[in-house]
Coordinates of C-alpha atoms in Angstrom, one line a residue:
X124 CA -52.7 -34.3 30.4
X125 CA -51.7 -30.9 31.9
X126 CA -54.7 -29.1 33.8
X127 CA -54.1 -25.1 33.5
X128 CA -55.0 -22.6 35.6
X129 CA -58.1 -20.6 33.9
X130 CA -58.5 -17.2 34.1
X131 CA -62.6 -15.7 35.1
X132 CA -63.5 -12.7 32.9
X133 CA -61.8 -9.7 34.3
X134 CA -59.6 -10.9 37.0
X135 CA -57.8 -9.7 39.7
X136 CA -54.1 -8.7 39.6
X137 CA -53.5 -11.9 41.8
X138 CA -55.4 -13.8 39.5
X139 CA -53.5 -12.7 36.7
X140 CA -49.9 -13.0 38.5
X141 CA -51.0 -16.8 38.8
X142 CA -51.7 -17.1 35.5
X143 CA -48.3 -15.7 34.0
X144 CA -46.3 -17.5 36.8
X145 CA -48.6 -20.9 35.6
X146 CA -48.1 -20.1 32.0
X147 CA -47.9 -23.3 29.9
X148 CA -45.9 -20.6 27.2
X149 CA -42.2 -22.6 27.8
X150 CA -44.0 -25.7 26.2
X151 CA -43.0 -23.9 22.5
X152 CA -41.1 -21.1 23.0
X153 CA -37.4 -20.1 24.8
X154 CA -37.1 -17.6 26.6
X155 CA -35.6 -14.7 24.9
X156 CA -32.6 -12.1 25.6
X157 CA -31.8 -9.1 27.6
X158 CA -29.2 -7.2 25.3
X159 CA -27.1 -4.2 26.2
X160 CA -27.3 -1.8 23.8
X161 CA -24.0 -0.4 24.0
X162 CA -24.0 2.4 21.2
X163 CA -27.0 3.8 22.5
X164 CA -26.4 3.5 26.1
X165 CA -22.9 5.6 25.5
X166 CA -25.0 8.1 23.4
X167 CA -28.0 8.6 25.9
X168 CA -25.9 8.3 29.4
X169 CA -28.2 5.5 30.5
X170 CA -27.6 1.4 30.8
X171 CA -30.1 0.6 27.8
X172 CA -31.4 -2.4 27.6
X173 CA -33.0 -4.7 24.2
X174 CA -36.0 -7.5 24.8
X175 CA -35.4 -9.5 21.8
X176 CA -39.1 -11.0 21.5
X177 CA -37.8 -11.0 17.2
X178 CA -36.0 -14.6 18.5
X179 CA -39.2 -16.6 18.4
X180 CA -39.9 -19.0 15.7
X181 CA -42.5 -16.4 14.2
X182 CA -40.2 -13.4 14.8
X183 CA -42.7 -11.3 17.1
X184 CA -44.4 -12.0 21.2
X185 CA -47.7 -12.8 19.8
X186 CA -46.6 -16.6 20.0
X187 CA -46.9 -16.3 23.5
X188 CA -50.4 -14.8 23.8
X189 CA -51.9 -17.2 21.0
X190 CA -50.1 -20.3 22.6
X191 CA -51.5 -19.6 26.2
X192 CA -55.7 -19.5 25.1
X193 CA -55.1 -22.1 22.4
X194 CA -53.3 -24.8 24.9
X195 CA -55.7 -23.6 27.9
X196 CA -59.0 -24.3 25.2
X197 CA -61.1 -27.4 26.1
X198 CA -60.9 -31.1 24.7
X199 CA -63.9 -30.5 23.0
X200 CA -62.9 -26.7 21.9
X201 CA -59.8 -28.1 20.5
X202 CA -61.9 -30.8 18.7
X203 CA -63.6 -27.7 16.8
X204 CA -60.7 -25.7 15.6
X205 CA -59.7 -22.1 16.1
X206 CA -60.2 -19.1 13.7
X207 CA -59.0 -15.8 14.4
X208 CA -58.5 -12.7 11.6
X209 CA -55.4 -11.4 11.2
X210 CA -52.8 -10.3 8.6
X211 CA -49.6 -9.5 10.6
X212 CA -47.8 -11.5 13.3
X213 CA -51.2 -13.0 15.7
X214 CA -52.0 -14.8 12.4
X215 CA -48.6 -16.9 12.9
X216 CA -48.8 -17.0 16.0
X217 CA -52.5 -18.5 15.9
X218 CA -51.3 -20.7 13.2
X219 CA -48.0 -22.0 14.6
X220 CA -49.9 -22.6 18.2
X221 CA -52.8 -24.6 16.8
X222 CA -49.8 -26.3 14.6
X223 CA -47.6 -27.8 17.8
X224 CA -51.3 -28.2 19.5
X225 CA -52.7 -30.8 16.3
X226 CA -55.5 -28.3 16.3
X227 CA -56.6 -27.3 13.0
X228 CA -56.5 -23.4 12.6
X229 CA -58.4 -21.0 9.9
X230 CA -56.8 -17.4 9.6
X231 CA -59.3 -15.3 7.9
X232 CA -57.1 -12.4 5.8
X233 CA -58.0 -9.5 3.9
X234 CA -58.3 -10.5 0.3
X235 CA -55.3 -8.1 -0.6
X236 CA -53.0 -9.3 1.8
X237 CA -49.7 -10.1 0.4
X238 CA -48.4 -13.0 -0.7
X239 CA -45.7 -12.9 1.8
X240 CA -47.7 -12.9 4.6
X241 CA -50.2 -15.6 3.4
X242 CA -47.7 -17.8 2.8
X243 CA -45.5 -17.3 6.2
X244 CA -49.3 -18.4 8.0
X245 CA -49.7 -21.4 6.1
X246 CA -45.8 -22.4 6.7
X247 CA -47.0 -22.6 10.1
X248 CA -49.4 -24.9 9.5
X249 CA -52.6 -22.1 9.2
X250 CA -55.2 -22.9 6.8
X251 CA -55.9 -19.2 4.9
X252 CA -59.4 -17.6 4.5
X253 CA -59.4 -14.2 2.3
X254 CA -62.5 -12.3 2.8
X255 CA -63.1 -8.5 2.6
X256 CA -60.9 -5.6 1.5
X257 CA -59.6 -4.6 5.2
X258 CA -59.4 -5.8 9.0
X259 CA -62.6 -5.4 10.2
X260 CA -64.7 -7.0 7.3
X261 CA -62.2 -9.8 8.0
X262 CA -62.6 -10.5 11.7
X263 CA -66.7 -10.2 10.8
X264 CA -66.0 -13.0 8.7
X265 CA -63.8 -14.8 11.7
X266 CA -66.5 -14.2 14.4
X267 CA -69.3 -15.3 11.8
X268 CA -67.1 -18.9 10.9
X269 CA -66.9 -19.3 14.9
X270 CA -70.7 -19.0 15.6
X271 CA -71.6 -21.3 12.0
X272 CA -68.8 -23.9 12.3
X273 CA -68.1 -24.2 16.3
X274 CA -64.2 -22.4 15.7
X275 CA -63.2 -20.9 18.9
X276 CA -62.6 -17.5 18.0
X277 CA -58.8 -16.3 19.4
X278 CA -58.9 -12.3 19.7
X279 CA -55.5 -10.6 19.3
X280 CA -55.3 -8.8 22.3
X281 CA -58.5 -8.3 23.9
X282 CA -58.8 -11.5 26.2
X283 CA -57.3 -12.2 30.2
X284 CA -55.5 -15.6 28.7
X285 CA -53.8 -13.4 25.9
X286 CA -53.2 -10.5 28.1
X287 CA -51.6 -13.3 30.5
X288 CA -49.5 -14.8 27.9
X289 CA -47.8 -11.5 26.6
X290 CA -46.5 -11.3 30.4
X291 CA -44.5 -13.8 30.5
X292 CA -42.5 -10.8 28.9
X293 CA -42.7 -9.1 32.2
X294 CA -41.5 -12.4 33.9
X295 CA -38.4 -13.0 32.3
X296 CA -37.3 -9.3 32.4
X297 CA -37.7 -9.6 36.2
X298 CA -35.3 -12.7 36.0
X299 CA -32.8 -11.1 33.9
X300 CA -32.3 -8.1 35.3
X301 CA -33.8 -7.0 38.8
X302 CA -32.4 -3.5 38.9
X303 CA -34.3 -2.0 35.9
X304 CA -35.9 1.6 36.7
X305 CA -38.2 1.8 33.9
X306 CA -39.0 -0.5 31.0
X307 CA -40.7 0.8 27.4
X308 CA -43.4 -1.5 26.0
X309 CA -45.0 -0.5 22.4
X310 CA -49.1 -0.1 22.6
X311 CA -51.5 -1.2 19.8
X312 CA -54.7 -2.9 21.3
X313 CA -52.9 -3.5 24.3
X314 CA -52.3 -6.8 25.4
X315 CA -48.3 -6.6 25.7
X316 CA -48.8 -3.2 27.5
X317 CA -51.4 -4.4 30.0
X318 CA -49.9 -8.3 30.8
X319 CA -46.0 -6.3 31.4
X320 CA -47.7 -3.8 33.4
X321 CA -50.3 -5.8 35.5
X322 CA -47.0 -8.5 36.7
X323 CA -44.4 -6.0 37.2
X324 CA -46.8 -3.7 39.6
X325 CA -47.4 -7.0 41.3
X326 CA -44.1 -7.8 42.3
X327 CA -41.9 -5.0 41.6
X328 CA -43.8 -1.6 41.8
X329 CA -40.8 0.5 42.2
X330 CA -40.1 -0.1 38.2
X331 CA -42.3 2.1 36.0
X332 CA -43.5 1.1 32.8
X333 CA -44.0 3.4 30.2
X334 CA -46.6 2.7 27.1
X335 CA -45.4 4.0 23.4
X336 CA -47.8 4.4 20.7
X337 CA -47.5 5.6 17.4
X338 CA -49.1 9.6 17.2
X339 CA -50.8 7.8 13.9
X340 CA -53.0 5.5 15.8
X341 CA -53.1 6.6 19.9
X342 CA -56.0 4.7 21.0
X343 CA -55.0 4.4 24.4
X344 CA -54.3 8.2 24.4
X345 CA -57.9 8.8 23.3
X346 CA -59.3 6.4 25.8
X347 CA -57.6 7.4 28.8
X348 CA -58.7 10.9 27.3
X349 CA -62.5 9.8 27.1
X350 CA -62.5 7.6 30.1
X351 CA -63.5 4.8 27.9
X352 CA -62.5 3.0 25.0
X353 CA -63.2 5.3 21.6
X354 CA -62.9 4.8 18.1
X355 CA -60.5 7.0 16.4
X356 CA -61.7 7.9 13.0
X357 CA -58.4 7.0 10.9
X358 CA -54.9 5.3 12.0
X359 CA -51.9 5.5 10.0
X360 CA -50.5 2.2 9.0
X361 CA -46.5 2.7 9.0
X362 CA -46.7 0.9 12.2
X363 CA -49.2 -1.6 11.0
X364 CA -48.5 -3.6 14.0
X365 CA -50.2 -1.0 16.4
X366 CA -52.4 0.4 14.1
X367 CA -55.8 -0.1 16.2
X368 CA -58.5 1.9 16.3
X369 CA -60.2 1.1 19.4
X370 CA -57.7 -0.3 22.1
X371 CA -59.6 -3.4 24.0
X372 CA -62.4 -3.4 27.0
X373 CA -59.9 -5.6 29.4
X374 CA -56.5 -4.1 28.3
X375 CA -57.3 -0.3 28.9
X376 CA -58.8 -1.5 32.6
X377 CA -55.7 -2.8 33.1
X378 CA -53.3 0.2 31.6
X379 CA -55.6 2.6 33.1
X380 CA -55.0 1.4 36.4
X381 CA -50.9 0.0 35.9
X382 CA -49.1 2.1 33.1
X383 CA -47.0 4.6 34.6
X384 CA -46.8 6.9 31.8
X385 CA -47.7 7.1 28.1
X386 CA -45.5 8.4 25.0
X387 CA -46.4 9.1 21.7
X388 CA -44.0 9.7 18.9
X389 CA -44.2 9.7 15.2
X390 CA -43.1 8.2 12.4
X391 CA -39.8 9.6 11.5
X392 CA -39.0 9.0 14.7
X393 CA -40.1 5.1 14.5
X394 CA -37.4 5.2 11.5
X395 CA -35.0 6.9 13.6
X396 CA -35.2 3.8 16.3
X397 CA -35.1 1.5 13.4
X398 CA -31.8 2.5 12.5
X399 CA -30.5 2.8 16.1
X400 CA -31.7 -1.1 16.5
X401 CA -29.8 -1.9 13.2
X402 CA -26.5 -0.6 14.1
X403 CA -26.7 -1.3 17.8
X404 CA -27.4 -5.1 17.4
X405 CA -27.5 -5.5 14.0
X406 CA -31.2 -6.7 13.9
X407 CA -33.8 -5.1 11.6
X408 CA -37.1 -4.3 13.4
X409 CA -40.4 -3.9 12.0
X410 CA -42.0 -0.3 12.8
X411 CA -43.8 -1.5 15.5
X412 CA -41.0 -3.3 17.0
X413 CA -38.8 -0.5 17.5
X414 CA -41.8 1.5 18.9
X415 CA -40.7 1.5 22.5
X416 CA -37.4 2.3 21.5
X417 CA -38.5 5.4 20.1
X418 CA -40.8 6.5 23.1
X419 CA -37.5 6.0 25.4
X420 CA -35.6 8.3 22.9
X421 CA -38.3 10.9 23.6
X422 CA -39.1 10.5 27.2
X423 CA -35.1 10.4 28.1
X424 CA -34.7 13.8 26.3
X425 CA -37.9 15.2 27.4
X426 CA -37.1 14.0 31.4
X427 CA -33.5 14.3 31.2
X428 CA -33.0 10.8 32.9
X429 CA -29.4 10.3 33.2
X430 CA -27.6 7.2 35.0
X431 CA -30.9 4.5 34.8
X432 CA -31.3 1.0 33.8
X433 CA -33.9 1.2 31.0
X434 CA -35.0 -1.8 28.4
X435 CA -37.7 -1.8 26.1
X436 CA -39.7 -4.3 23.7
X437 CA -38.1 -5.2 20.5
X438 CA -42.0 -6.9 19.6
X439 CA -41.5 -8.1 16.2
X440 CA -38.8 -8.2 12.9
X441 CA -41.3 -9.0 10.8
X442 CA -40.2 -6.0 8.2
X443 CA -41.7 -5.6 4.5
X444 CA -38.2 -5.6 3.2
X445 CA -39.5 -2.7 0.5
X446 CA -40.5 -0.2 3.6
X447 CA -37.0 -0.1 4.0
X448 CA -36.6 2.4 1.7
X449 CA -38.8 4.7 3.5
X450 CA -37.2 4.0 6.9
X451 CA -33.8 4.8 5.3
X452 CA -34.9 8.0 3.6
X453 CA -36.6 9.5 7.0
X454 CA -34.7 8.2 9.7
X455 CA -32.0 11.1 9.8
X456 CA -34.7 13.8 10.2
X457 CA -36.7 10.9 13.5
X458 CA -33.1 11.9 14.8
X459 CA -32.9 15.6 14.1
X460 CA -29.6 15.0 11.8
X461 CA -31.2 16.7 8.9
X462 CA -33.5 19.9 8.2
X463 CA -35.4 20.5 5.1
X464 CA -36.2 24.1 3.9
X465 CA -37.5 26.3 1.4
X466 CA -35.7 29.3 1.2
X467 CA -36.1 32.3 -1.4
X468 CA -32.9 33.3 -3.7
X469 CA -32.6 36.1 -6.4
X470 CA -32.7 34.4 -9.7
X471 CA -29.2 35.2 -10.7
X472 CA -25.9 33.2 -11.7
X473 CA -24.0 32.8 -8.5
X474 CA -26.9 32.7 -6.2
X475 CA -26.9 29.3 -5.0
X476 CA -22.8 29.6 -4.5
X477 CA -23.7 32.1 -2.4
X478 CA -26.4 30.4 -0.4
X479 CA -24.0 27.9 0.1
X480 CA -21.7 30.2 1.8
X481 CA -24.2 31.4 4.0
X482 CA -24.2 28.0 5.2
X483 CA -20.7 28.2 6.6
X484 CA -19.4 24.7 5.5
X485 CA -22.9 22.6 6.7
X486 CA -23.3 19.6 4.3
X487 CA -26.4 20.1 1.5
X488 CA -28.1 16.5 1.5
X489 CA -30.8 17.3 -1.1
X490 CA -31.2 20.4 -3.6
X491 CA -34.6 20.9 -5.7
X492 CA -35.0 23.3 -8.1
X493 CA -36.6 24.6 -11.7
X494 CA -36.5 28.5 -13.2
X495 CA -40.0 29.5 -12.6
X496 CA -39.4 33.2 -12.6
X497 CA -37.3 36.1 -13.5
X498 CA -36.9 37.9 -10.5
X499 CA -36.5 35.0 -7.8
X500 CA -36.2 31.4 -7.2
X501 CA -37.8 29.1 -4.5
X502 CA -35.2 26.0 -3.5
X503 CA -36.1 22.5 -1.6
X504 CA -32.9 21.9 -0.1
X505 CA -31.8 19.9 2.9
X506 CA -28.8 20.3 5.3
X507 CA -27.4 18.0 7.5
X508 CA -27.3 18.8 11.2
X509 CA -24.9 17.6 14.1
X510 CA -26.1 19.5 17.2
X511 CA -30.6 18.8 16.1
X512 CA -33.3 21.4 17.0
X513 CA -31.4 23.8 17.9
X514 CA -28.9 23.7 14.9
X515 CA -31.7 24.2 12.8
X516 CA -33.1 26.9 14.3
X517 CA -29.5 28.7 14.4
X518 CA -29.8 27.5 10.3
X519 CA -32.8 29.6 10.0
X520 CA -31.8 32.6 11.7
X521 CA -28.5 32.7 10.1
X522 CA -30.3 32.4 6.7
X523 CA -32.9 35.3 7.8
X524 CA -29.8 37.4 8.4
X525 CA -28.5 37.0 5.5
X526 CA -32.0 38.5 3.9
X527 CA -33.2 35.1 2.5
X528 CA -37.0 34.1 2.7
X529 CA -37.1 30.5 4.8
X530 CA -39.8 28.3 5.0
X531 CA -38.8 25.0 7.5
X532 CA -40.3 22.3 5.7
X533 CA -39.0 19.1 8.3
X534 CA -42.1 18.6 9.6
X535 CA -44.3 19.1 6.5
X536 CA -45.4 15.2 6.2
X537 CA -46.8 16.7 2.1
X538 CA -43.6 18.5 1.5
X539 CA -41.6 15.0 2.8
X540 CA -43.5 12.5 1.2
X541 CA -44.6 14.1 -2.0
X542 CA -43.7 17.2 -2.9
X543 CA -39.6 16.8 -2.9
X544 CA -40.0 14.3 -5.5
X545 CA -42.8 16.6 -7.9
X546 CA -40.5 19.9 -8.2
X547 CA -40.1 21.8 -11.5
X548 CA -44.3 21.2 -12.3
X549 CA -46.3 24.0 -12.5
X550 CA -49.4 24.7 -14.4
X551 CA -49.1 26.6 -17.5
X552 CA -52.6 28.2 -16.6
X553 CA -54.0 29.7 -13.9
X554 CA -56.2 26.7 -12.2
X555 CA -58.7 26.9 -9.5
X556 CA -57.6 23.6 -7.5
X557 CA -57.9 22.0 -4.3
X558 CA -55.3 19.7 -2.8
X559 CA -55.9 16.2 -0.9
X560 CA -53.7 13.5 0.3
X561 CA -55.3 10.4 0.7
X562 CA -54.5 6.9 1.8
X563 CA -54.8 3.8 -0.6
X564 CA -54.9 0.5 -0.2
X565 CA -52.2 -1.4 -2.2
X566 CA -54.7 -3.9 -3.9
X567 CA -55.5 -4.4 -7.2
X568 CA -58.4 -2.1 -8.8
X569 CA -57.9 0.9 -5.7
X570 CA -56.7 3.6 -8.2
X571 CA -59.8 2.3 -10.8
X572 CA -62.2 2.7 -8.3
X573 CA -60.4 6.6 -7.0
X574 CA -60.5 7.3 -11.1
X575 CA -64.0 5.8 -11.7
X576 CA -65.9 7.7 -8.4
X577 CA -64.0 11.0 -9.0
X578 CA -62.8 12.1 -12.4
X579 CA -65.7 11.4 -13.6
X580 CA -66.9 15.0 -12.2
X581 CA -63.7 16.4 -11.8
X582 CA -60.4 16.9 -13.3
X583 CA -57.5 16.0 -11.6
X584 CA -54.5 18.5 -12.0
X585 CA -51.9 17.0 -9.8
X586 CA -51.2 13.3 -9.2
X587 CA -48.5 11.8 -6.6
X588 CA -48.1 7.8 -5.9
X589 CA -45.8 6.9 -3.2
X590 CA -45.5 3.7 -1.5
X591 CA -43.5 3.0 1.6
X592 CA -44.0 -0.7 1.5
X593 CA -46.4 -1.6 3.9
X594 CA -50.2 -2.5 2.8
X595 CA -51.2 1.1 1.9
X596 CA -49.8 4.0 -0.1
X597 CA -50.1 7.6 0.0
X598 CA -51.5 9.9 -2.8
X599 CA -51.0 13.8 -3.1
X600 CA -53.9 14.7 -5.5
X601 CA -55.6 18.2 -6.9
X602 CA -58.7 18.7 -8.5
X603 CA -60.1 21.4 -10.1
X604 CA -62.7 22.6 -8.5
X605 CA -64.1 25.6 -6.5
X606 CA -64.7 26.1 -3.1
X607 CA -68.2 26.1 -2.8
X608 CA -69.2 22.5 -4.0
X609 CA -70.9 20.9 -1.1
X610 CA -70.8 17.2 -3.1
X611 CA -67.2 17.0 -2.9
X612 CA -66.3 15.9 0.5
X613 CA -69.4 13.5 0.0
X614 CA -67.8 11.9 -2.4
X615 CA -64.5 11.5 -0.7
X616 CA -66.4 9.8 2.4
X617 CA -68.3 7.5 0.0
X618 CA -64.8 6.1 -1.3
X619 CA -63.9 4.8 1.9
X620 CA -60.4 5.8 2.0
X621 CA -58.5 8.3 4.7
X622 CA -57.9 11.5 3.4
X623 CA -57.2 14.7 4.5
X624 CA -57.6 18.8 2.9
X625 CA -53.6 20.0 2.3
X626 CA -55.2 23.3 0.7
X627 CA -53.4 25.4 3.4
X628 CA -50.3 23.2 3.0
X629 CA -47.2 25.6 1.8
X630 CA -44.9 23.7 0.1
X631 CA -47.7 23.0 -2.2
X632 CA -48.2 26.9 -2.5
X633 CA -44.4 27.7 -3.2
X634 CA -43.5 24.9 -5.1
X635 CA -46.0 23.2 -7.3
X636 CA -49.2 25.7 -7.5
X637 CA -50.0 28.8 -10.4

């Protein structure tokens, strides 16, 4: 029987080059391609380069993390079993590991998780465990089956012989291509960033590596900010894959003292890198795979890099095929190749022929509008840009010139996700309202339970459901109410759900309020 090298708690960056170099990862999975991205590398005046980590059998890197502390475990920890909690791509890479190891595996899984994903773990072999309504609840129950049943608990990130077996990432780039200036790795609790970062500095120091994280859930950011790991009160879960809250003990040591740089970009411009993927190398990325594309977008434009050798982490392609729909509806403005505006016109025939005009042959994308008064009338219209920020502030100007009231809207995440879709309803009375968004769970009895705890006390005026297809979906909700009710908020906090006050918000004020 193989005897592996083990790593202490903590090690030193020697101790960890051993362990990658030492990895028993090749015993399950190949090792994956360098692509050109061609398209891309024409567009951005830079040799850009693809990690395809979506080639392994479970379609993301966390094989490689959950394969090195599974096969490195003990005769007698293998005996026991593993258990680890999980709903995305560690659970089938725990399961698939302990699968090709005869080792039986129990993934515990938020009781709402979808079918999709249950049944993709127990293809690989995972036995499935739902308990609790979200992550955390889950990997209590995980930790709790370990210490009652003898499981060896296998943390998703947060461990040196994970950390070790993501980089093996790092390893094969260094094979592949030698000459690389900097390479873009996507950061959720860390383990990817921290195992690239730690073996690259080791043996090629000259290369910088870049972390990406999603502006919705910046742990690192906040960390590096604190000194410390820190919980962040709320992360956004388009990018389920790196939506941590609190980035690990061992992997912010490690990117602390090794990450070159840190990015953060949002979601629209996630989207934006999903599409780029899709027609570059015709693969389909999941958010958090196309992460570190993203981040290069931004830091290429923001350093003006010209004439490098650049590749980041495709991470995973395991896509809800439903969030698709989202992707495709916000991926133009990710790459600045549409604006969205309200602007002010006289309610008059002929007034929106002549906005039209003003626009001086620009394509419309997307018009909203309903007669709400005599004298004017407020349109949600889009228009398509070729030339990004600066064609749409050249937009707004020539609109201002021509004496119309404009209102940019393209980075109004109410006005994107809600309020284009809710146009022509206004109240017939004059309401005393407050405005929330909130984010929902997609699990059977979530909307009872919003209903039961708050219209109970309160009316709801306004009522938006959209879902983007991952496991939570966004509301856009009013309530009358006044301003003075100190229970409110309480109430809100008591529900459990992320939410956020959009009273200010003013697409809500033009468009859908008295």
């Amino acid at each position: 029987m193989a005897k592996f090298y083990r790593l202490p708690e903590a090690p030193g960056a020697a101790e960890y080059l051993h362990a990658v170099l030492c990895s028993p990862v090749y015993e399950i999975v190949q090792v994956t391609p360098l692509q050109k991205m061609k398209k891309i590398s024409a567009r951005f005046d830079n040799a850009i380069f693809v990690k395809r980590e979506d080639h392994h059998q479970v379609h993301s890197f966390k094989l490689r993390g959950a394969y090195t502390m599974i096969a490195k475990l003990t005769k007698e920890q293998k005996a026991h079993g593993v258990v680890t909690a999980s709903a995305g791509n560690h659970a089938q890479g725990v399961a698939l590991s302990a699968s090709m190891l005869g080792i039986k595996s129990i993934i515990v899984m938020p009781v709402f998780t979808t079918d999709l994903k249950v049944d993709a773990v127990r293809e690989f072999g995972g036995e499935t465990y739902l308990y609790g309504n979200n992550f955390d609840e889950a990997k209590i129950k995980a930790i709790e089956l370990s210490q009652q049943k003898g499981y060896h608990f296998v943390p998703p990130f947060d461990h040196p012989e994970i950390i070790a077996g993501q980089g093996t990432v790092a390893m094969e780039l260094l094979q592949q291509d030698a000459h690389l200036d900097r390479v873009f790795v996507p950061v959720g609790g860390g383990g990817l960033a921290a195992g690239i970062a730690v073996l690259i500095k080791q043996l090629m120091p000259q290369i910088k590596v870049v972390g990406v994280e999603s502006k919705d859930s910046d742990c690192l950011r906040a960390a590096l900010k604190a000194g410390k790991p820190v919980e962040l009160r709320r992360v956004g879960l388009f990018a389920e894959g790196v939506a941590v809250k609190r980035i690990g003990k061992e992997t912010f040591r490690l990117c602390e003292k090794y990450l070159d740089d840190l990015v953060t970009v949002d979601s629209d411009a996630i989207c934006s890198a999903m599409k780029d993927i899709f027609e570059d190398i015709r693969a389909v990325a999941e958010p958090s795979g196309a992460l570190a594309l993203a981040g290069m977008k931004k830091y290429i434009h923001e350093h003006n890099i010209k004439e490098e050798r650049l590749a980041h982490i495709l991470s995973g392609s395991n896509v809800n095929f439903h969030g698709l729909r989202y992707v495709s509806e916000r991926c133009e403005l990710g790459e600045q190749r549409e604006a969205l505006m309200a602007v002010t016109i006289p309610e008059k025939r002929g007034s929106f022929l002549k906005f039209c005009q003003a626009l001086n042959g620009r394509i419309v994308t997307e018009c909203n509008y309903r007669y709400s008064d005599a004298e004017n009338a407020c349109i949600f219209v889009g228009v398509r840009l070729t030339k990004g920020l600066k064609e749409r502030a050249s937009i707004m100007m020539q609109l201002i010139n021509y004496d119309y009231k404009v209102i940019d809207l393209s980075d109004d995440e109410v006005a994107k996700l809600h309020v284009r879709y809710m146009i022509g309803g206004r109240p017939s009375k004059l309401l005393c309202e407050r405005l929330f968004s909130f984010e929902f769970p997609e699990a059977p009895g979530a909307l009872l339970k919003f209903l039961q705890k708050l219209s109970v006390y309160w009316n709801i005026s306004l009522f938006h459901y959209r879902s983007h297809g991952t496991d939570y979906g966004r509301v856009l909700a009013a309530f009358e109410i006044n301003n003075h009710e100190p229970c409110f908020e309480k109430y809100f906090t008591e529900l459990g759900y992320g939410w956020h006050d959009e009273e200010n918000n003013q697409a809500f004020r033009l468009f859908l309020s008295n």
